[in-house]
Structures are given as structure tokens and as C-alpha cells.
Amino acid sequence: MWLLVIFCLLVGMIIGFQMPVLLPLVYAKYMSIAVLAALDAVFGGIRAYMEDGFDNTIFISGFVVNTLLAAGLAYLGDRLGVELYLAAVVVFGVRLFQNLGIIRRYLLKKY
Amino acid sequence: MRSKGAQVSIAVVCLVLGIMLAVQFKTTQSLNTDLVPARVEELTQKLNTVTNERDTLGEEVLSLREKLKNVREDNQAMADLQEELQKANMVAGLVSLEGPGVIVTLNDSTRNLQAGENSNALIIHDSDLLMVVNELKASGAEAISINGERLTSMSEIRCAGTLILVNWAKIGPPFEIKAIGNPDMLESGLLIKNGFVESLKYLGIQVHIQKSEEVEIPAYSGRMDFTFAKPLQYKEKAE
């Protein structure tokens, strides 16, 4: 399981670094929020997996929808002049740490 | 529910996440080495200017090389000298010129003087003419004359009692300023919002701008003496 996650992450990063894609500066901000949302979704998925409550549909849909929503929200905030992306950063940041804490406890219990 | 499907979806999502992370890394890296966007714009503009300048200089190099070759061939040298002379004369204002441009007519205000108002407010001053001429120059005018007096590098526009001196000739209203250049540029330069012409009109001074395809500007008719100035000798040899 862990090997799979790390392996896929590495492969993805290698592909990403080799890709000749460079985001325009304007979209870099939205991409960063999207990355945060994606990270949150993955950690949430791992946690659910360890809790045996993993649901494929929820996981995939959560990943896609959260990512797009976070980027969209940041964009909307920019249009409206409200720093909405801060909301996304706070929410995903808090959830990320919660998930990480739960995963850590599971791992401690296990070994 | 540790099915194979779950592992596959985690793998796929991790793959996508990896790609996103990598792209973001790259973008952030380039952002850090890059400059702030506002500066980028400024630099782009500067680059454009410099590129234009380089192109012009490149053309000049070509024509100078051509001339150098002609000098060596001798019989073309005279023609080149003539051409240079003509150009210098045009710059100095020693030849009459014609071309597209604008004719600006200024006349004193016909407004009745209000009680307590200074009559100075209604007439055209030397500074008004200077401002209009300056605006024309800034809009790319190549030659300017006021009431038939060609403006040269040594021309003055100066108040002299009830009249105005240009090239030591006394002129009075109505003033007719002729300028050769891009007519649209000249006109829009004058009519710019909150510009000088607008404030003149506000004072009631009659300003009339007419674009023309054929503007004739006479040559400077006076003497041009250099008593004090003499050309600087180049100490270093120009490449």
C-alpha cells in the first residue's frame, strides 16, 4: 500500500517534470490551491483506507470536485476582490493535519 | 473494503497529484527567479523601444557602409554630400518644406470682459504659443512656422509689449501655426483631454485646428551666425 502510494507519486512527479508545460503566472495561484485540495483528498483517502471505510466513488469524486472547487473558489474570490483562497487554505490545511494525525495514530497502534 | 479497485484509484490519484505537484514546483521555481509582473511589463516596453532603436541603428549602419563605399568610388561621393547637405538644411530650417500636417489658428477671445476680470486673460500670450508649439513638437512635428516665421533651433517666442517676437519679427493675432507631421497625431496631441488647447478654449480663446494634406512651411530667412560655438574635435577616433 505505502509502496504503491510513494511509487505512483514519484512516477507522477517524474512525468510532471519532464512535461514541457509551464503554467502562466496568472494561474499559478489557482494551481497551488488545487494542489492543496488534491493533497487533502489523497490523505483523506489513505485515512479512510486504513479505517476500512474506503469508498472508491467518494474518493475519486472528492478528489476531482474538491480540486476544481478550490481553484474555482480562488478564481471567484479574485473576481470579487475577496481573498477567498485563504478560506480554502485554512480548511484544507486543518483537514490535512487532522488526517495526518489520525494516520499517525493508526500506524503507531499497528506497529 | 480493501479491494483492487481502491488500490487502482489511489494509484491513479497519486499519479495525478504527482504531476500537479511537479508542475507547481516548476512554476514556483520560475516565478522565484522571475521578476514581479509589473516590472515585466515595464521591461517588455523597454525591450520594444530598444529593439526598435537597434533596427534603426542597423539600417543606419547599412546606409553608412553604402556611403563609405561610394566615397571610395568617388563619383557617388558628391551626390551623397548633396544628400547630407539637404538633410542638414532641412534640420536647420534653411529650406522650404511641404507635406501633410495641421494648421492651427489662434485668435484672441471675443468674450466680453466680466467685471473685475483682467483683460490679460482674453489675449494670447507668448507662453500660449510656446505651449502649443511644444505640444506639436511632442506629437512628432518635423517643421513648424508661426505666421510665416520658421522655427529653428535658435528661434525665440517672446513677449514684446502688445506683440510677440518670433525670429525677431513682430507678429500679432491671429496666429497661424503650421506644422508638418502626421496630421492625426498632431491633432490628437493638441486635443488631448485636459490638454493645453482645452484650457485655451475654456478661456474663450478661439482655437481652430485644420488637418491638411499640403502644408507649406517657408525657410528661415534670417542670418545664422555662430560667434561662440565651434564644433568639438573628436579626441578619439570613431569606429
PDB file of N, CA, C and O in Angstrom, chain B residues 159-200:
ATOM      1  N   CYS B 159       7.447  87.741 -25.593  1.00  0.00           N
ATOM      2  CA  CYS B 159       6.519  88.857 -25.472  1.00  0.00           C
ATOM      3  C   CYS B 159       7.276  90.167 -25.734  1.00  0.00           C
ATOM      4  O   CYS B 159       8.382  90.375 -25.257  1.00  0.00           O
ATOM      5  N   ALA B 160       6.665  91.037 -26.547  1.00  0.00           N
ATOM      6  CA  ALA B 160       7.269  92.356 -26.769  1.00  0.00           C
ATOM      7  C   ALA B 160       6.143  93.367 -26.772  1.00  0.00           C
ATOM      8  O   ALA B 160       5.628  93.741 -27.822  1.00  0.00           O
ATOM      9  N   GLY B 161       5.741  93.780 -25.589  1.00  0.00           N
ATOM     10  CA  GLY B 161       4.647  94.743 -25.488  1.00  0.00           C
ATOM     11  C   GLY B 161       3.346  94.120 -25.944  1.00  0.00           C
ATOM     12  O   GLY B 161       2.914  93.111 -25.412  1.00  0.00           O
ATOM     13  N   THR B 162       2.751  94.720 -26.969  1.00  0.00           N
ATOM     14  CA  THR B 162       1.465  94.196 -27.441  1.00  0.00           C
ATOM     15  C   THR B 162       1.648  93.133 -28.506  1.00  0.00           C
ATOM     16  O   THR B 162       0.676  92.520 -28.943  1.00  0.00           O
ATOM     17  N   LEU B 163       2.858  92.922 -28.926  1.00  0.00           N
ATOM     18  CA  LEU B 163       3.101  91.939 -29.979  1.00  0.00           C
ATOM     19  C   LEU B 163       3.998  90.823 -29.467  1.00  0.00           C
ATOM     20  O   LEU B 163       4.450  90.845 -28.317  1.00  0.00           O
ATOM     21  N   ILE B 164       4.246  89.883 -30.343  1.00  0.00           N
ATOM     22  CA  ILE B 164       5.104  88.765 -29.965  1.00  0.00           C
ATOM     23  C   ILE B 164       6.238  88.673 -30.979  1.00  0.00           C
ATOM     24  O   ILE B 164       6.022  88.848 -32.190  1.00  0.00           O
ATOM     25  N   LEU B 165       7.441  88.435 -30.472  1.00  0.00           N
ATOM     26  CA  LEU B 165       8.597  88.316 -31.352  1.00  0.00           C
ATOM     27  C   LEU B 165       8.868  86.845 -31.656  1.00  0.00           C
ATOM     28  O   LEU B 165       8.955  86.026 -30.750  1.00  0.00           O
ATOM     29  N   VAL B 166       8.988  86.550 -32.954  1.00  0.00           N
ATOM     30  CA  VAL B 166       9.463  85.234 -33.371  1.00  0.00           C
ATOM     31  C   VAL B 166      10.535  85.487 -34.413  1.00  0.00           C
ATOM     32  O   VAL B 166      10.271  86.190 -35.403  1.00  0.00           O
ATOM     33  N   ASN B 167      11.713  84.943 -34.221  1.00  0.00           N
ATOM     34  CA  ASN B 167      12.851  85.222 -35.108  1.00  0.00           C
ATOM     35  C   ASN B 167      13.080  86.734 -35.236  1.00  0.00           C
ATOM     36  O   ASN B 167      13.424  87.223 -36.303  1.00  0.00           O
ATOM     37  N   TRP B 168      12.863  87.440 -34.184  1.00  0.00           N
ATOM     38  CA  TRP B 168      12.993  88.890 -34.121  1.00  0.00           C
ATOM     39  C   TRP B 168      12.004  89.611 -35.025  1.00  0.00           C
ATOM     40  O   TRP B 168      12.127  90.802 -35.252  1.00  0.00           O
ATOM     41  N   ALA B 169      11.032  88.926 -35.563  1.00  0.00           N
ATOM     42  CA  ALA B 169       9.978  89.588 -36.335  1.00  0.00           C
ATOM     43  C   ALA B 169       8.767  89.761 -35.432  1.00  0.00           C
ATOM     44  O   ALA B 169       8.448  88.868 -34.655  1.00  0.00           O
ATOM     45  N   LYS B 170       8.121  90.912 -35.531  1.00  0.00           N
ATOM     46  CA  LYS B 170       6.954  91.153 -34.688  1.00  0.00           C
ATOM     47  C   LYS B 170       5.725  90.555 -35.347  1.00  0.00           C
ATOM     48  O   LYS B 170       5.447  90.826 -36.522  1.00  0.00           O
ATOM     49  N   ILE B 171       5.007  89.770 -34.613  1.00  0.00           N
ATOM     50  CA  ILE B 171       3.779  89.187 -35.159  1.00  0.00           C
ATOM     51  C   ILE B 171       2.644  89.438 -34.175  1.00  0.00           C
ATOM     52  O   ILE B 171       2.867  89.626 -32.980  1.00  0.00           O
ATOM     53  N   GLY B 172       1.441  89.459 -34.704  1.00  0.00           N
ATOM     54  CA  GLY B 172       0.279  89.695 -33.856  1.00  0.00           C
ATOM     55  C   GLY B 172      -0.854  88.771 -34.245  1.00  0.00           C
ATOM     56  O   GLY B 172      -0.758  88.068 -35.258  1.00  0.00           O
ATOM     57  N   PRO B 173      -1.912  88.760 -33.465  1.00  0.00           N
ATOM     58  CA  PRO B 173      -3.021  87.869 -33.763  1.00  0.00           C
ATOM     59  C   PRO B 173      -3.721  88.298 -35.046  1.00  0.00           C
ATOM     60  O   PRO B 173      -3.707  89.498 -35.369  1.00  0.00           O
ATOM     61  N   PRO B 174      -4.350  87.392 -35.776  1.00  0.00           N
ATOM     62  CA  PRO B 174      -4.455  85.954 -35.482  1.00  0.00           C
ATOM     63  C   PRO B 174      -3.156  85.214 -35.784  1.00  0.00           C
ATOM     64  O   PRO B 174      -2.487  85.538 -36.755  1.00  0.00           O
ATOM     65  N   PHE B 175      -2.848  84.255 -34.952  1.00  0.00           N
ATOM     66  CA  PHE B 175      -1.632  83.470 -35.144  1.00  0.00           C
ATOM     67  C   PHE B 175      -1.954  82.219 -35.938  1.00  0.00           C
ATOM     68  O   PHE B 175      -2.912  81.514 -35.625  1.00  0.00           O
ATOM     69  N   GLU B 176      -1.155  81.979 -36.935  1.00  0.00           N
ATOM     70  CA  GLU B 176      -1.346  80.773 -37.735  1.00  0.00           C
ATOM     71  C   GLU B 176      -0.102  79.895 -37.569  1.00  0.00           C
ATOM     72  O   GLU B 176       0.975  80.265 -38.042  1.00  0.00           O
ATOM     73  N   ILE B 177      -0.274  78.795 -36.864  1.00  0.00           N
ATOM     74  CA  ILE B 177       0.856  77.889 -36.638  1.00  0.00           C
ATOM     75  C   ILE B 177       0.720  76.729 -37.608  1.00  0.00           C
ATOM     76  O   ILE B 177      -0.286  76.009 -37.606  1.00  0.00           O
ATOM     77  N   LYS B 178       1.720  76.568 -38.437  1.00  0.00           N
ATOM     78  CA  LYS B 178       1.703  75.450 -39.381  1.00  0.00           C
ATOM     79  C   LYS B 178       2.705  74.409 -38.918  1.00  0.00           C
ATOM     80  O   LYS B 178       3.802  74.760 -38.452  1.00  0.00           O
ATOM     81  N   ALA B 179       2.343  73.161 -39.036  1.00  0.00           N
ATOM     82  CA  ALA B 179       3.261  72.094 -38.634  1.00  0.00           C
ATOM     83  C   ALA B 179       3.163  70.949 -39.612  1.00  0.00           C
ATOM     84  O   ALA B 179       2.066  70.576 -40.031  1.00  0.00           O
ATOM     85  N   ILE B 180       4.310  70.414 -40.005  1.00  0.00           N
ATOM     86  CA  ILE B 180       4.332  69.225 -40.863  1.00  0.00           C
ATOM     87  C   ILE B 180       4.594  68.018 -39.989  1.00  0.00           C
ATOM     88  O   ILE B 180       5.477  68.035 -39.125  1.00  0.00           O
ATOM     89  N   GLY B 181       3.806  66.996 -40.206  1.00  0.00           N
ATOM     90  CA  GLY B 181       3.937  65.767 -39.434  1.00  0.00           C
ATOM     91  C   GLY B 181       2.727  64.907 -39.726  1.00  0.00           C
ATOM     92  O   GLY B 181       1.974  65.193 -40.655  1.00  0.00           O
ATOM     93  N   ASN B 182       2.550  63.845 -38.955  1.00  0.00           N
ATOM     94  CA  ASN B 182       1.370  63.015 -39.116  1.00  0.00           C
ATOM     95  C   ASN B 182       0.151  63.809 -38.650  1.00  0.00           C
ATOM     96  O   ASN B 182       0.038  64.121 -37.473  1.00  0.00           O
ATOM     97  N   PRO B 183      -0.768  64.195 -39.572  1.00  0.00           N
ATOM     98  CA  PRO B 183      -1.870  65.089 -39.197  1.00  0.00           C
ATOM     99  C   PRO B 183      -2.699  64.547 -38.023  1.00  0.00           C
ATOM    100  O   PRO B 183      -3.056  65.309 -37.127  1.00  0.00           O
ATOM    101  N   ASP B 184      -2.974  63.235 -38.034  1.00  0.00           N
ATOM    102  CA  ASP B 184      -3.803  62.673 -36.962  1.00  0.00           C
ATOM    103  C   ASP B 184      -3.084  62.769 -35.624  1.00  0.00           C
ATOM    104  O   ASP B 184      -3.681  63.124 -34.606  1.00  0.00           O
ATOM    105  N   MET B 185      -1.788  62.455 -35.653  1.00  0.00           N
ATOM    106  CA  MET B 185      -1.008  62.516 -34.409  1.00  0.00           C
ATOM    107  C   MET B 185      -0.972  63.930 -33.866  1.00  0.00           C
ATOM    108  O   MET B 185      -1.150  64.166 -32.669  1.00  0.00           O
ATOM    109  N   LEU B 186      -0.726  64.885 -34.775  1.00  0.00           N
ATOM    110  CA  LEU B 186      -0.614  66.282 -34.347  1.00  0.00           C
ATOM    111  C   LEU B 186      -1.930  66.756 -33.754  1.00  0.00           C
ATOM    112  O   LEU B 186      -1.970  67.397 -32.704  1.00  0.00           O
ATOM    113  N   GLU B 187      -3.027  66.406 -34.455  1.00  0.00           N
ATOM    114  CA  GLU B 187      -4.327  66.875 -33.989  1.00  0.00           C
ATOM    115  C   GLU B 187      -4.670  66.258 -32.636  1.00  0.00           C
ATOM    116  O   GLU B 187      -5.083  66.965 -31.710  1.00  0.00           O
ATOM    117  N   SER B 188      -4.460  64.947 -32.521  1.00  0.00           N
ATOM    118  CA  SER B 188      -4.835  64.314 -31.259  1.00  0.00           C
ATOM    119  C   SER B 188      -3.915  64.761 -30.135  1.00  0.00           C
ATOM    120  O   SER B 188      -4.320  64.816 -28.975  1.00  0.00           O
ATOM    121  N   GLY B 189      -2.658  65.085 -30.478  1.00  0.00           N
ATOM    122  CA  GLY B 189      -1.753  65.612 -29.454  1.00  0.00           C
ATOM    123  C   GLY B 189      -2.259  66.930 -28.891  1.00  0.00           C
ATOM    124  O   GLY B 189      -2.186  67.187 -27.698  1.00  0.00           O
ATOM    125  N   LEU B 190      -2.816  67.755 -29.791  1.00  0.00           N
ATOM    126  CA  LEU B 190      -3.320  69.058 -29.338  1.00  0.00           C
ATOM    127  C   LEU B 190      -4.616  68.902 -28.557  1.00  0.00           C
ATOM    128  O   LEU B 190      -4.845  69.588 -27.563  1.00  0.00           O
ATOM    129  N   LEU B 191      -5.468  67.981 -29.059  1.00  0.00           N
ATOM    130  CA  LEU B 191      -6.811  67.878 -28.483  1.00  0.00           C
ATOM    131  C   LEU B 191      -6.871  66.920 -27.311  1.00  0.00           C
ATOM    132  O   LEU B 191      -7.951  66.551 -26.876  1.00  0.00           O
ATOM    133  N   ILE B 192      -5.731  66.529 -26.790  1.00  0.00           N
ATOM    134  CA  ILE B 192      -5.712  65.564 -25.691  1.00  0.00           C
ATOM    135  C   ILE B 192      -6.530  66.096 -24.505  1.00  0.00           C
ATOM    136  O   ILE B 192      -6.590  67.302 -24.271  1.00  0.00           O
ATOM    137  N   LYS B 193      -7.209  65.196 -23.833  1.00  0.00           N
ATOM    138  CA  LYS B 193      -8.084  65.583 -22.704  1.00  0.00           C
ATOM    139  C   LYS B 193      -7.286  66.319 -21.637  1.00  0.00           C
ATOM    140  O   LYS B 193      -6.174  65.914 -21.310  1.00  0.00           O
ATOM    141  N   ASN B 194      -7.859  67.395 -21.142  1.00  0.00           N
ATOM    142  CA  ASN B 194      -7.204  68.232 -20.137  1.00  0.00           C
ATOM    143  C   ASN B 194      -5.899  68.829 -20.662  1.00  0.00           C
ATOM    144  O   ASN B 194      -5.042  69.239 -19.887  1.00  0.00           O
ATOM    145  N   GLY B 195      -5.758  68.832 -21.982  1.00  0.00           N
ATOM    146  CA  GLY B 195      -4.541  69.370 -22.568  1.00  0.00           C
ATOM    147  C   GLY B 195      -4.594  70.888 -22.627  1.00  0.00           C
ATOM    148  O   GLY B 195      -5.524  71.532 -22.113  1.00  0.00           O
ATOM    149  N   PHE B 196      -3.606  71.433 -23.290  1.00  0.00           N
ATOM    150  CA  PHE B 196      -3.469  72.884 -23.273  1.00  0.00           C
ATOM    151  C   PHE B 196      -4.548  73.565 -24.105  1.00  0.00           C
ATOM    152  O   PHE B 196      -5.088  74.605 -23.718  1.00  0.00           O
ATOM    153  N   VAL B 197      -4.871  72.951 -25.264  1.00  0.00           N
ATOM    154  CA  VAL B 197      -5.870  73.554 -26.148  1.00  0.00           C
ATOM    155  C   VAL B 197      -7.215  73.638 -25.435  1.00  0.00           C
ATOM    156  O   VAL B 197      -7.950  74.624 -25.557  1.00  0.00           O
ATOM    157  N   GLU B 198      -7.514  72.615 -24.635  1.00  0.00           N
ATOM    158  CA  GLU B 198      -8.775  72.614 -23.918  1.00  0.00           C
ATOM    159  C   GLU B 198      -8.834  73.793 -22.941  1.00  0.00           C
ATOM    160  O   GLU B 198      -9.857  74.468 -22.821  1.00  0.00           O
ATOM    161  N   SER B 199      -7.712  74.033 -22.262  1.00  0.00           N
ATOM    162  CA  SER B 199      -7.733  75.141 -21.299  1.00  0.00           C
ATOM    163  C   SER B 199      -7.772  76.491 -22.012  1.00  0.00           C
ATOM    164  O   SER B 199      -8.337  77.454 -21.498  1.00  0.00           O
ATOM    165  N   LEU B 200      -7.178  76.555 -23.222  1.00  0.00           N
ATOM    166  CA  LEU B 200      -7.275  77.789 -24.003  1.00  0.00           C
ATOM    167  C   LEU B 200      -8.717  78.055 -24.375  1.00  0.00           C
ATOM    168  O   LEU B 200      -9.219  79.185 -24.257  1.00  0.00           O
TER     169      LEU B 200
END
